[in-house]
CSV table of C-alpha atoms and ligand atoms in Angstrom, one decimal:
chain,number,residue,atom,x,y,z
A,20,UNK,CA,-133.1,120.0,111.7
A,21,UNK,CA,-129.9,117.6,112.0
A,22,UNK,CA,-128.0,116.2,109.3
A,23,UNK,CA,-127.5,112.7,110.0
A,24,UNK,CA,-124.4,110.6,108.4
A,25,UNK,CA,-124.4,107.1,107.3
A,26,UNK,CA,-127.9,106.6,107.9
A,27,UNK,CA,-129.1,103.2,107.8
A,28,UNK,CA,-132.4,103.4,105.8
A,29,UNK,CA,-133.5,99.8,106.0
A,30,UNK,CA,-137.2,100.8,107.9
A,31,UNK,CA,-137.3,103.7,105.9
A,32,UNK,CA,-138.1,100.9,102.6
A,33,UNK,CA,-140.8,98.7,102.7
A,34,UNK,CA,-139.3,96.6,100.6
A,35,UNK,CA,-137.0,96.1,103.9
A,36,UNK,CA,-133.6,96.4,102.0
A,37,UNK,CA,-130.8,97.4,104.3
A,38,UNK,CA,-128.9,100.5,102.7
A,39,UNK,CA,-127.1,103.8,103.9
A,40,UNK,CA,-127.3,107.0,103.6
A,41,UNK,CA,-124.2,109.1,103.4
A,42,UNK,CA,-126.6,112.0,104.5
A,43,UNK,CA,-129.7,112.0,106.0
A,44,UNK,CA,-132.3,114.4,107.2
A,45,UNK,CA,-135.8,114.9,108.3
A,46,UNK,CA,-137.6,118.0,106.8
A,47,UNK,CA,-140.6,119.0,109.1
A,48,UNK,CA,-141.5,122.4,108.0
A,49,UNK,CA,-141.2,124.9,104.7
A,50,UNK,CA,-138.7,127.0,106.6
A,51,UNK,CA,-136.4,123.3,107.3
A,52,UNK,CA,-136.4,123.0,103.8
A,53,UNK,CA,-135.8,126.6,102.9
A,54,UNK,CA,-132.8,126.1,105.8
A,55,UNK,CA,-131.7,123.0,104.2
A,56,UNK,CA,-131.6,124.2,100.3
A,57,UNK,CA,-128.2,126.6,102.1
A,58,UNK,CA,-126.5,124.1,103.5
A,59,UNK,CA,-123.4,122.2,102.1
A,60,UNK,CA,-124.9,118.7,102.0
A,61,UNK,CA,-127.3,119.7,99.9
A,62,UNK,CA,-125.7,122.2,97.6
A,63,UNK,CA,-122.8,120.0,96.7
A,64,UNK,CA,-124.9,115.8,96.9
A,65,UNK,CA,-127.3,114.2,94.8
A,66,UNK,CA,-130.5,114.0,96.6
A,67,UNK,CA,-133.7,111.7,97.0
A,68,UNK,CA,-136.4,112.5,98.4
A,69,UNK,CA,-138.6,109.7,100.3
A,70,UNK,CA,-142.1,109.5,101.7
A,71,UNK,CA,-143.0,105.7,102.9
A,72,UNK,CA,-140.5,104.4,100.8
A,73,UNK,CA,-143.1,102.1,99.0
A,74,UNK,CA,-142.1,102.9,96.0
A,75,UNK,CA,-138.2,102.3,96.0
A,76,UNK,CA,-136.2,99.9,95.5
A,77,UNK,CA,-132.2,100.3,96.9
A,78,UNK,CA,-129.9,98.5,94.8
A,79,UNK,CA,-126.9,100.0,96.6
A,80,UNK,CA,-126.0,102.4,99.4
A,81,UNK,CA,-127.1,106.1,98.6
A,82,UNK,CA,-123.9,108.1,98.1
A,83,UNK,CA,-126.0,111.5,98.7
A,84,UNK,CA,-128.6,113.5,100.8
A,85,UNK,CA,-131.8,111.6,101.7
A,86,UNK,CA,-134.4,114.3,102.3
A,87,UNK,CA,-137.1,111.9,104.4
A,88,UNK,CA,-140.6,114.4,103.9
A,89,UNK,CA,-142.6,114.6,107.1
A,90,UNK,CA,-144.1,118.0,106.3
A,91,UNK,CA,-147.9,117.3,108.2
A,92,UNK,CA,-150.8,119.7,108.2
A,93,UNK,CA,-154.1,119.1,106.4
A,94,UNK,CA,-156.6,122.4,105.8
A,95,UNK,CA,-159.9,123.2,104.1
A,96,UNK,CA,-159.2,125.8,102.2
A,97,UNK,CA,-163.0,126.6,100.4
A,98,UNK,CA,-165.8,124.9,99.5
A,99,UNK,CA,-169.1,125.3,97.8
A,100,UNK,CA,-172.7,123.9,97.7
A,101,UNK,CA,-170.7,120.7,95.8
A,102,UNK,CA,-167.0,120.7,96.0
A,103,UNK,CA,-164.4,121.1,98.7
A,104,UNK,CA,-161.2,121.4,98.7
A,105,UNK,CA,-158.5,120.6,100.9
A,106,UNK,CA,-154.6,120.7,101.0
A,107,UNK,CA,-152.5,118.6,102.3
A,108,UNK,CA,-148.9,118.7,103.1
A,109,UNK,CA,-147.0,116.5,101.5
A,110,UNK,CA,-145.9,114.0,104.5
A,111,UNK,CA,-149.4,113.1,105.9
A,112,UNK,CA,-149.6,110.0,105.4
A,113,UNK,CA,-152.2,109.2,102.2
A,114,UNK,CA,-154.6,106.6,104.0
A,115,UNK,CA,-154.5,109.2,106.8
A,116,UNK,CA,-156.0,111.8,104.5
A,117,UNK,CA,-158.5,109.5,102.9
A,118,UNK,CA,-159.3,108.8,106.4
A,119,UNK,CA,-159.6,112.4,106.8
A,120,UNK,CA,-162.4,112.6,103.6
A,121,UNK,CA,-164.1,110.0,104.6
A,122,UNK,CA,-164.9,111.0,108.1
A,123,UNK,CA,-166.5,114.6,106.8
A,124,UNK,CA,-168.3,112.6,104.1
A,125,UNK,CA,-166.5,113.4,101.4
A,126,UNK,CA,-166.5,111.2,98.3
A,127,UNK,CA,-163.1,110.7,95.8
A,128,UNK,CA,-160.3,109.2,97.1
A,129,UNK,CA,-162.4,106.1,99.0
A,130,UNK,CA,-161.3,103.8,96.5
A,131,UNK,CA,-157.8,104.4,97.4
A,132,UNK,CA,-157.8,103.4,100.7
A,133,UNK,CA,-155.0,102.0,102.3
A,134,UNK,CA,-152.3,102.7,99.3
A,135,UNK,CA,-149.1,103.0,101.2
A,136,UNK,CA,-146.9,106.0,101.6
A,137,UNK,CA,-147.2,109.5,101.7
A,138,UNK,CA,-149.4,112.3,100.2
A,139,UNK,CA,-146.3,114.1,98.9
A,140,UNK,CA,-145.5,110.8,96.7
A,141,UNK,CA,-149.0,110.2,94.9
A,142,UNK,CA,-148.5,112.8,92.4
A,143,UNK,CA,-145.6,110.7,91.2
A,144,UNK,CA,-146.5,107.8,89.5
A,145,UNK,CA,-150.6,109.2,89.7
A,146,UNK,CA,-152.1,106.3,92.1
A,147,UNK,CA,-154.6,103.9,91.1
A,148,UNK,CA,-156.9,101.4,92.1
A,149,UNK,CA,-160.3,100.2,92.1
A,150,UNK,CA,-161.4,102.6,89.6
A,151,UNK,CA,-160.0,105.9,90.6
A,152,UNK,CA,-157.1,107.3,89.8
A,153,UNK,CA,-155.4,110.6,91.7
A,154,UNK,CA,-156.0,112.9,88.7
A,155,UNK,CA,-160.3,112.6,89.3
A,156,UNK,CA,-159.4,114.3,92.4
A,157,UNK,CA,-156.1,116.4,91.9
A,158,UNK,CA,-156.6,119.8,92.1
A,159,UNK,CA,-152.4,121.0,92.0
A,160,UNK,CA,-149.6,120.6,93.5
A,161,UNK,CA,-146.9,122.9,95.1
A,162,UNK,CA,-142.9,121.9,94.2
A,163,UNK,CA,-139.5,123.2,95.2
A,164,UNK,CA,-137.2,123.2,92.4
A,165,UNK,CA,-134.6,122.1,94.2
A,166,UNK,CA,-131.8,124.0,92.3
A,167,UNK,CA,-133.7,127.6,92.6
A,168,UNK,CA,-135.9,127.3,95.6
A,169,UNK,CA,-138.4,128.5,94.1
A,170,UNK,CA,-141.9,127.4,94.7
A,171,UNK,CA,-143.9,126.4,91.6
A,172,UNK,CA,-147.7,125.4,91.9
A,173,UNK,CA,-148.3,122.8,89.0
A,174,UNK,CA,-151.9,122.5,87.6
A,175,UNK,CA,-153.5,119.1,87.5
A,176,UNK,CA,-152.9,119.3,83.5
A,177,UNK,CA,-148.9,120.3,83.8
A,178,UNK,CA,-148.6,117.6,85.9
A,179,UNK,CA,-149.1,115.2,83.1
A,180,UNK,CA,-150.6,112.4,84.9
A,181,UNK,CA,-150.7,109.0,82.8
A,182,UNK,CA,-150.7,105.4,84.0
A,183,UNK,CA,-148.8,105.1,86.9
A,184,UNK,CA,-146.7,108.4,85.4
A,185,UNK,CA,-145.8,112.0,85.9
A,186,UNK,CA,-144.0,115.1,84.5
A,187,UNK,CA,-142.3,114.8,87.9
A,188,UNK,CA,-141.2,110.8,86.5
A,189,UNK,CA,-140.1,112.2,83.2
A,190,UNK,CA,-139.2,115.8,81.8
A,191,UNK,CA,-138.7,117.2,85.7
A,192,UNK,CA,-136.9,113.5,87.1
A,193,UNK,CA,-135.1,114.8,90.5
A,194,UNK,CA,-135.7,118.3,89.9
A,195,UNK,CA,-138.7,119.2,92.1
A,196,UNK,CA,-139.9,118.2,96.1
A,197,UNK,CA,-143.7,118.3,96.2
A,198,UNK,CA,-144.3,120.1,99.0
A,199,UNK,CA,-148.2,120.0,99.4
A,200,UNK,CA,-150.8,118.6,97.1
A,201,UNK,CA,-154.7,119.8,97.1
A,202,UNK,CA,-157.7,118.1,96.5
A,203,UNK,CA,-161.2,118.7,95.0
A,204,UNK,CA,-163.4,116.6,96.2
A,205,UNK,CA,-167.3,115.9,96.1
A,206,UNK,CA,-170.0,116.7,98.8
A,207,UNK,CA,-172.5,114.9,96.4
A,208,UNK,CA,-172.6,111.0,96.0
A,209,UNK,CA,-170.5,109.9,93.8
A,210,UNK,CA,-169.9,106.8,94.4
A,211,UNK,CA,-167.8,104.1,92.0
A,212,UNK,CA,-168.4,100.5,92.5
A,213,UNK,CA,-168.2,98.9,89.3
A,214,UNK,CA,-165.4,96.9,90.2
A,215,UNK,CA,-166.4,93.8,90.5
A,216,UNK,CA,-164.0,92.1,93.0
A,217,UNK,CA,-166.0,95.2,95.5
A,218,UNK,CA,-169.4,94.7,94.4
A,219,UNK,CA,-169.2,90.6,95.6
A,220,UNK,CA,-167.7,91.9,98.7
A,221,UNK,CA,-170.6,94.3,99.6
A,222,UNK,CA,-173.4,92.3,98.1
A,223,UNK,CA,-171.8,89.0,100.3
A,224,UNK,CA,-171.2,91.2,103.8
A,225,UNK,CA,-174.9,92.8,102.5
A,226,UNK,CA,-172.6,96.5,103.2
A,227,UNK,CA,-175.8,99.0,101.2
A,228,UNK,CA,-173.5,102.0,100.2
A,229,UNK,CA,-174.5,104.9,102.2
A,230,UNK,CA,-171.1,107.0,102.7
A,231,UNK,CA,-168.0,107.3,101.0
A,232,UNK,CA,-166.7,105.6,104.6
A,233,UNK,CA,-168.5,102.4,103.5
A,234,UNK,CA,-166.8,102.3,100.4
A,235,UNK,CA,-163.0,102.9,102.3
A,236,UNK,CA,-164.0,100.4,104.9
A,237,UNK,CA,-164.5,97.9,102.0
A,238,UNK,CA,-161.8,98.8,100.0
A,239,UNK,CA,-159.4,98.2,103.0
A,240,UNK,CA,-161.2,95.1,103.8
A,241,UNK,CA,-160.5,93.5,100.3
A,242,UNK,CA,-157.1,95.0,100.4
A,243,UNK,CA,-155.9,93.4,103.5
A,244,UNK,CA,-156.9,90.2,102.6
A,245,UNK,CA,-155.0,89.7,99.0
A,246,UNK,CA,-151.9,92.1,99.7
A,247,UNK,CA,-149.0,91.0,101.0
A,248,UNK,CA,-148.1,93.2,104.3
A,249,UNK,CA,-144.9,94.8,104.0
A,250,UNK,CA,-144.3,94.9,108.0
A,251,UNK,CA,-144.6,91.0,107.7
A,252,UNK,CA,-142.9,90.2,103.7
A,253,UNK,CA,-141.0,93.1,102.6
A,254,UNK,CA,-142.5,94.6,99.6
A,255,UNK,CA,-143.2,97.6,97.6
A,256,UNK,CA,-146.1,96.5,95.6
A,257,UNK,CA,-146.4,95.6,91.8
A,258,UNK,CA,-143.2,95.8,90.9
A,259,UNK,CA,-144.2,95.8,87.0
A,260,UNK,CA,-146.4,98.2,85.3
A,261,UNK,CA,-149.1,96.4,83.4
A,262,UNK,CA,-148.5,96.1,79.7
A,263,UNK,CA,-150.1,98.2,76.5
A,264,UNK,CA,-149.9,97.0,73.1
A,265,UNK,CA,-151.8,97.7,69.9
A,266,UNK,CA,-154.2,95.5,68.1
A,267,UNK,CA,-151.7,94.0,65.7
A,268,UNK,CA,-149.2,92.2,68.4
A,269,UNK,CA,-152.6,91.5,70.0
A,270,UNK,CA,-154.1,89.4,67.1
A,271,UNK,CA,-150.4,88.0,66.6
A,272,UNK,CA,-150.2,86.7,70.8
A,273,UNK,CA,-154.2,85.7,70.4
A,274,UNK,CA,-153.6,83.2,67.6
A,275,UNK,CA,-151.1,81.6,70.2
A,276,UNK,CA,-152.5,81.9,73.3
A,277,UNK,CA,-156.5,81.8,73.1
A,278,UNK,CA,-156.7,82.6,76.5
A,279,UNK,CA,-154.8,85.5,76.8
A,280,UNK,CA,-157.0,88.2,78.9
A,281,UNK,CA,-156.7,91.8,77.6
A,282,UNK,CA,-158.6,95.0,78.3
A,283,UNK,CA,-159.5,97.5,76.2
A,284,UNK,CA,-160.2,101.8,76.7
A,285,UNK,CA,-162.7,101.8,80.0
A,286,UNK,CA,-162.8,98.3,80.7
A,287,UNK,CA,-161.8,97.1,84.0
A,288,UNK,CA,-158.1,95.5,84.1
A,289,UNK,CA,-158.1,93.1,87.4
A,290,UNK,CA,-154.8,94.1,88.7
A,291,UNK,CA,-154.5,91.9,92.1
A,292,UNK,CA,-152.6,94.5,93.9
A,293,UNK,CA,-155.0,97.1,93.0
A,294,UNK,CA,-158.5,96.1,91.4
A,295,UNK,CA,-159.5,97.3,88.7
A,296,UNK,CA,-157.5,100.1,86.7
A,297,UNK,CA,-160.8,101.5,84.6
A,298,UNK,CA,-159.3,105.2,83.9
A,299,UNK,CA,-156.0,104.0,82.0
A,300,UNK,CA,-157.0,106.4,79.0
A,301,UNK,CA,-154.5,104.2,76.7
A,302,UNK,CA,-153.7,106.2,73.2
A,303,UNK,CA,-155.8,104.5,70.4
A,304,UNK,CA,-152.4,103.3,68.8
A,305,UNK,CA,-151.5,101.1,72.1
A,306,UNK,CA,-155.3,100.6,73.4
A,307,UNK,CA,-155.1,96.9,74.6
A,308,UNK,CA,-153.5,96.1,78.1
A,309,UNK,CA,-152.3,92.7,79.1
A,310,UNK,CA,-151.5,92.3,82.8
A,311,UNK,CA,-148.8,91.8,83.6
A,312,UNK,CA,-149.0,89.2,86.1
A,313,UNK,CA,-150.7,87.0,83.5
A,314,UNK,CA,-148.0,86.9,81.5
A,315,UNK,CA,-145.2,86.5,84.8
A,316,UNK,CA,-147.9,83.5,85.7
A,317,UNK,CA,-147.4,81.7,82.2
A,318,UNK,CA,-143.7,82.3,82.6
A,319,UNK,CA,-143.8,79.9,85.7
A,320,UNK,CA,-142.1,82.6,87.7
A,321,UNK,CA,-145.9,82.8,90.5
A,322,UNK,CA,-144.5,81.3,93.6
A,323,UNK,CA,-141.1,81.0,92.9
A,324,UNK,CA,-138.3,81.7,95.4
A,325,UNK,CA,-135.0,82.2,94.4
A,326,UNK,CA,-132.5,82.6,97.9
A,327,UNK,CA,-133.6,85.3,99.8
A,328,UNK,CA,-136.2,86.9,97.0
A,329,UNK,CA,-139.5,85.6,95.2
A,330,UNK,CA,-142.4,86.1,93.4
A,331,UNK,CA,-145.4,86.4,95.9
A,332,UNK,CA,-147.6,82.9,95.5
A,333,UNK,CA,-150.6,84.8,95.4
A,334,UNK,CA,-150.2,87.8,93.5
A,335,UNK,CA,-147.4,87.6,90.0
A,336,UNK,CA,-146.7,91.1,90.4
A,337,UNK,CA,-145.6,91.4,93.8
A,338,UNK,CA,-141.6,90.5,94.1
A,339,UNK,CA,-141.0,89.5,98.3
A,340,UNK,CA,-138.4,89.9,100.4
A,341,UNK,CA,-137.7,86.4,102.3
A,342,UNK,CA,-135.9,88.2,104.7
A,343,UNK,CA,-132.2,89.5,104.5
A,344,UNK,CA,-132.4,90.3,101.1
A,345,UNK,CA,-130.3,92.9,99.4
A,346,UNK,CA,-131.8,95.1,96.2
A,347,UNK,CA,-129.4,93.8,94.0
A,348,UNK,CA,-130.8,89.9,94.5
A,349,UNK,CA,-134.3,91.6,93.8
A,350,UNK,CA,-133.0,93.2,90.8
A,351,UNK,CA,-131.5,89.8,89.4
A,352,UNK,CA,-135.2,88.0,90.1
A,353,UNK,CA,-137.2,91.0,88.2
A,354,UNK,CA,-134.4,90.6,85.3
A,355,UNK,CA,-135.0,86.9,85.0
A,356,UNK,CA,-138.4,87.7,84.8
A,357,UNK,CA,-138.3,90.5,82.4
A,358,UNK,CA,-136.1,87.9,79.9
A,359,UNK,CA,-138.4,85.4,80.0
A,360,UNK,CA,-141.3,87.4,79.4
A,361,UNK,CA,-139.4,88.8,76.2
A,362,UNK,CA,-138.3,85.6,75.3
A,363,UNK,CA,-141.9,83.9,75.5
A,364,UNK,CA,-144.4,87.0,74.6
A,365,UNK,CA,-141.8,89.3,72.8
A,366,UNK,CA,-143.1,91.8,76.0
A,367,UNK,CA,-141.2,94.5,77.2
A,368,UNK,CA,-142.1,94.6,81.2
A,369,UNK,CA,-141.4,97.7,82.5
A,370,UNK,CA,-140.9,98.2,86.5
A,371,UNK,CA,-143.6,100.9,88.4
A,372,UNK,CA,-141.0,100.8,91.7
A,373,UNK,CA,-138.4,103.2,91.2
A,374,UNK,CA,-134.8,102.2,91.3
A,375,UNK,CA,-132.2,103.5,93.4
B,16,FAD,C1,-148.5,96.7,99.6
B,16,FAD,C2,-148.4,97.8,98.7
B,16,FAD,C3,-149.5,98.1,97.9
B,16,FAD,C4,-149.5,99.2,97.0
B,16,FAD,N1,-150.7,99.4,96.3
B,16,FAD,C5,-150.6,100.5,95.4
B,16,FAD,C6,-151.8,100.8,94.7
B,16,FAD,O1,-152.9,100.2,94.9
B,16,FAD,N2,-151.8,101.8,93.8
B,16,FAD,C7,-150.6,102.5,93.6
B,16,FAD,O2,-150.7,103.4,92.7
B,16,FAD,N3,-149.5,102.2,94.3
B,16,FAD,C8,-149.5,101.2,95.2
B,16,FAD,N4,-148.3,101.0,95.9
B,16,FAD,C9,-147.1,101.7,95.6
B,16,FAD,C10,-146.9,102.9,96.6
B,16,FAD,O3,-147.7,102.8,97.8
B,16,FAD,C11,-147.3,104.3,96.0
B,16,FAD,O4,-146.5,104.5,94.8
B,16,FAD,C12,-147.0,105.5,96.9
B,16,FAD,O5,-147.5,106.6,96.3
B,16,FAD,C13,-145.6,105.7,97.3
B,16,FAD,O6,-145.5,106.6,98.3
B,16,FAD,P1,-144.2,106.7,99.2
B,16,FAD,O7,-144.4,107.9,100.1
B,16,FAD,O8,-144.0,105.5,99.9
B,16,FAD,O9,-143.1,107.0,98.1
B,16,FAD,P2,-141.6,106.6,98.2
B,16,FAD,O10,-141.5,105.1,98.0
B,16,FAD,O11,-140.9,107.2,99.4
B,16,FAD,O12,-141.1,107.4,96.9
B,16,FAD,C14,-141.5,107.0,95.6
B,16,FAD,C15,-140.8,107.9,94.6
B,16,FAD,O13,-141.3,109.2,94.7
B,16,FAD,C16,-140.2,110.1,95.0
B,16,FAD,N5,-140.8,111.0,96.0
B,16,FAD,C17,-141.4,110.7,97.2
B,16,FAD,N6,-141.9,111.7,97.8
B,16,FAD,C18,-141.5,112.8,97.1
B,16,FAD,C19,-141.7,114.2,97.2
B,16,FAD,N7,-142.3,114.7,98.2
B,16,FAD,N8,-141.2,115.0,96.2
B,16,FAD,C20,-140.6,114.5,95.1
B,16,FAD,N9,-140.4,113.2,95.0
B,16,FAD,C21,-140.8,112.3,95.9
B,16,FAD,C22,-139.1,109.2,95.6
B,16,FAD,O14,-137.9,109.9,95.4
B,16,FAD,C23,-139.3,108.0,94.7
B,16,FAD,O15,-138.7,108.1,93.5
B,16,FAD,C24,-148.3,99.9,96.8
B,16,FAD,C25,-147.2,99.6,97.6
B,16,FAD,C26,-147.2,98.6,98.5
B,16,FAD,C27,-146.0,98.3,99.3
């Protein structure tokens, strides 16, 4: 384990923002980290911890420890006539464990295929798409509080999964590093396809379902063809978190704008990064979701480039990077956006990537 200094961490984002580190190391076992939590870097800096960096967004050079998690090892640890369950450390890489799944037949994570980014990160903001969300499938997760260095193991409840939200966002912000995260997943079919944007897909390629493989192969299919791929734009995907509001303001933005889509509790939101969104469990008081890339659309922001940043032409919610662009230009462009949204909707967007 080496402490670097002044790292540059501009392939660690891929949002592809060039940024330094004042420390930097890779963790690649337990007993690194353990080593690690005694040394004076860490003691006496502010830390971040980073997977695939999919999530992030630099806005300036980090003046602390970046801990990057390559912590690797998947296992089986029981199963039964109808569940198994598996951990996995918390730097595989997350398509690599669906990949994992899928090959053993496995059926629960399929419809995340090809989310970017590590295992150790999806607990954070609970990943979503095409239907299925991480907490159908989360069994717990194992954390270092990072003041103690002491190992907790967090249930699937105290990890308070929400949309695109976790404790580990909110009460416990920077306190714990998710070590490993394990799995319960299904040996019986269970297959979710309701999403509609899939079931053209394997009704036109004439794909009959008959392994959660099928599914995966789809999903990755579909995904390649709408996303924008970071190693050729830097991105980190939606940028924005979709919006809730209750029935009131929803009546009140109808009577303007008739066309207005909206989604209610279990009815599929079509989020173009990532399908549908069907397990949102919204409160009853905030039930109704707009997308957000509806409402950036109407604000004439779809396309747009403004110097080195932009709004992706296809898809409202993803913010580019033309090349050369630093976070702080990003941050300007998702600020422009945010006003205008308030201005028109009287919307208060609020970002999924997490700032640094
Ligand atoms: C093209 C594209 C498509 C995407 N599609 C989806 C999608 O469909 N659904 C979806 O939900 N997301 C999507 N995302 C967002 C992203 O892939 C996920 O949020 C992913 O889980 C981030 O993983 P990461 O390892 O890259 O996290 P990072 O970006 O490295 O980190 C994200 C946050 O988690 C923290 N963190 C990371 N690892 C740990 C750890 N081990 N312990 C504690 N904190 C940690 C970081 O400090 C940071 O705050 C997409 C991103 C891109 C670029």
């Amino acid at each position: 384990m080496q402490i670097h200094k002044d790292y540059n961490l501009s392939k660690l984002n891929t949002f592809g923002i060039s940024a330094k580190a004042k420390f930097f190391v890779e963790i690649k076992s337990e007993t690194d980290l353990k080593e690690l939590f005694d040394t004076p870097e860490f003691k006496n800096s502010k830390k971040l911890f980073l997977g695939g960096g999919s999530n992030v967004l630099f806005t300036k050079d980090f003046d602390g420890l970046v801990v990057l998690n390559k912590l690797k090892g998947v296992e089986i640890l029981k199963e039964d006539s109808q569940n198994v369950f598996i951990r996995s450390m918390g730097g595989e890489m997350w398509h690599d464990f669906v990949t994992f799944t899928v090959e053993r037949g496995l059926w629960g994570v399929e419809n995340l295929a090809l989310i970017p980014g590590t295992v150790g990160a999806a607990p954070m903001q609970n990943i979503g798409a095409y239907g299925v969300e991480l907490r159908d499938v989360l069994e717990n997760v194992e954390a270092f509080n990072i003041k103690t260095g002491e190992k907790k193991i967090f249930s699937q409840k105290e990890c308070k999964l929400g949309y695109r939200d976790s404790v580990f966002k909110n009460e416990l912000k920077d306190q714990y590093f998710i070590s490993a995260v394990t799995f319960k997943l299904s040996k019986i079919e269970n297959k979710n396809i309701t999403y509609k944007v899939l079931q053209e897909y394997l009704v036109k390629n004439k794909i009959e379902v008959k392994n959660s493989k099928d599914i995966s192969d789809a999903i990755g299919s579909i995904r390649k063809s709408k996303l924008p791929d970071p190693k050729i734009i830097g991105n980190a995907g939606s940028f924005f978190k979709n919006v809730f509001i209750d029935s009131k303001k929803f009546e009140e933005l109808k009577s303007k704008y008739p066309e207005i889509p909206s989604f209610r509790e279990d009815e599929e939101i079509v989020n173009p990064v990532r399908g549908r969104e069907g397990s949102q469990r919204p409160s009853a008081s905030n039930g109704i979701k707009i997308p957000a890339g509806w409402l950036i659309e109407q604000c004439g922001w779809k396309g747009k480039r403004l110097g080195n940043v932009g709004v992706h032409e296809k898809q409202a919610l993803v913010l580019v990077n033309h090349g050369g662009a630093t976070g702080e230009e990003v941050l300007t462009l998702a600020n422009k956006i945010i006003a205008d949204v308030k201005e028109k909707f009287g919307l208060e967007l609020v970002l999924e990537v997490n700032l640094i």
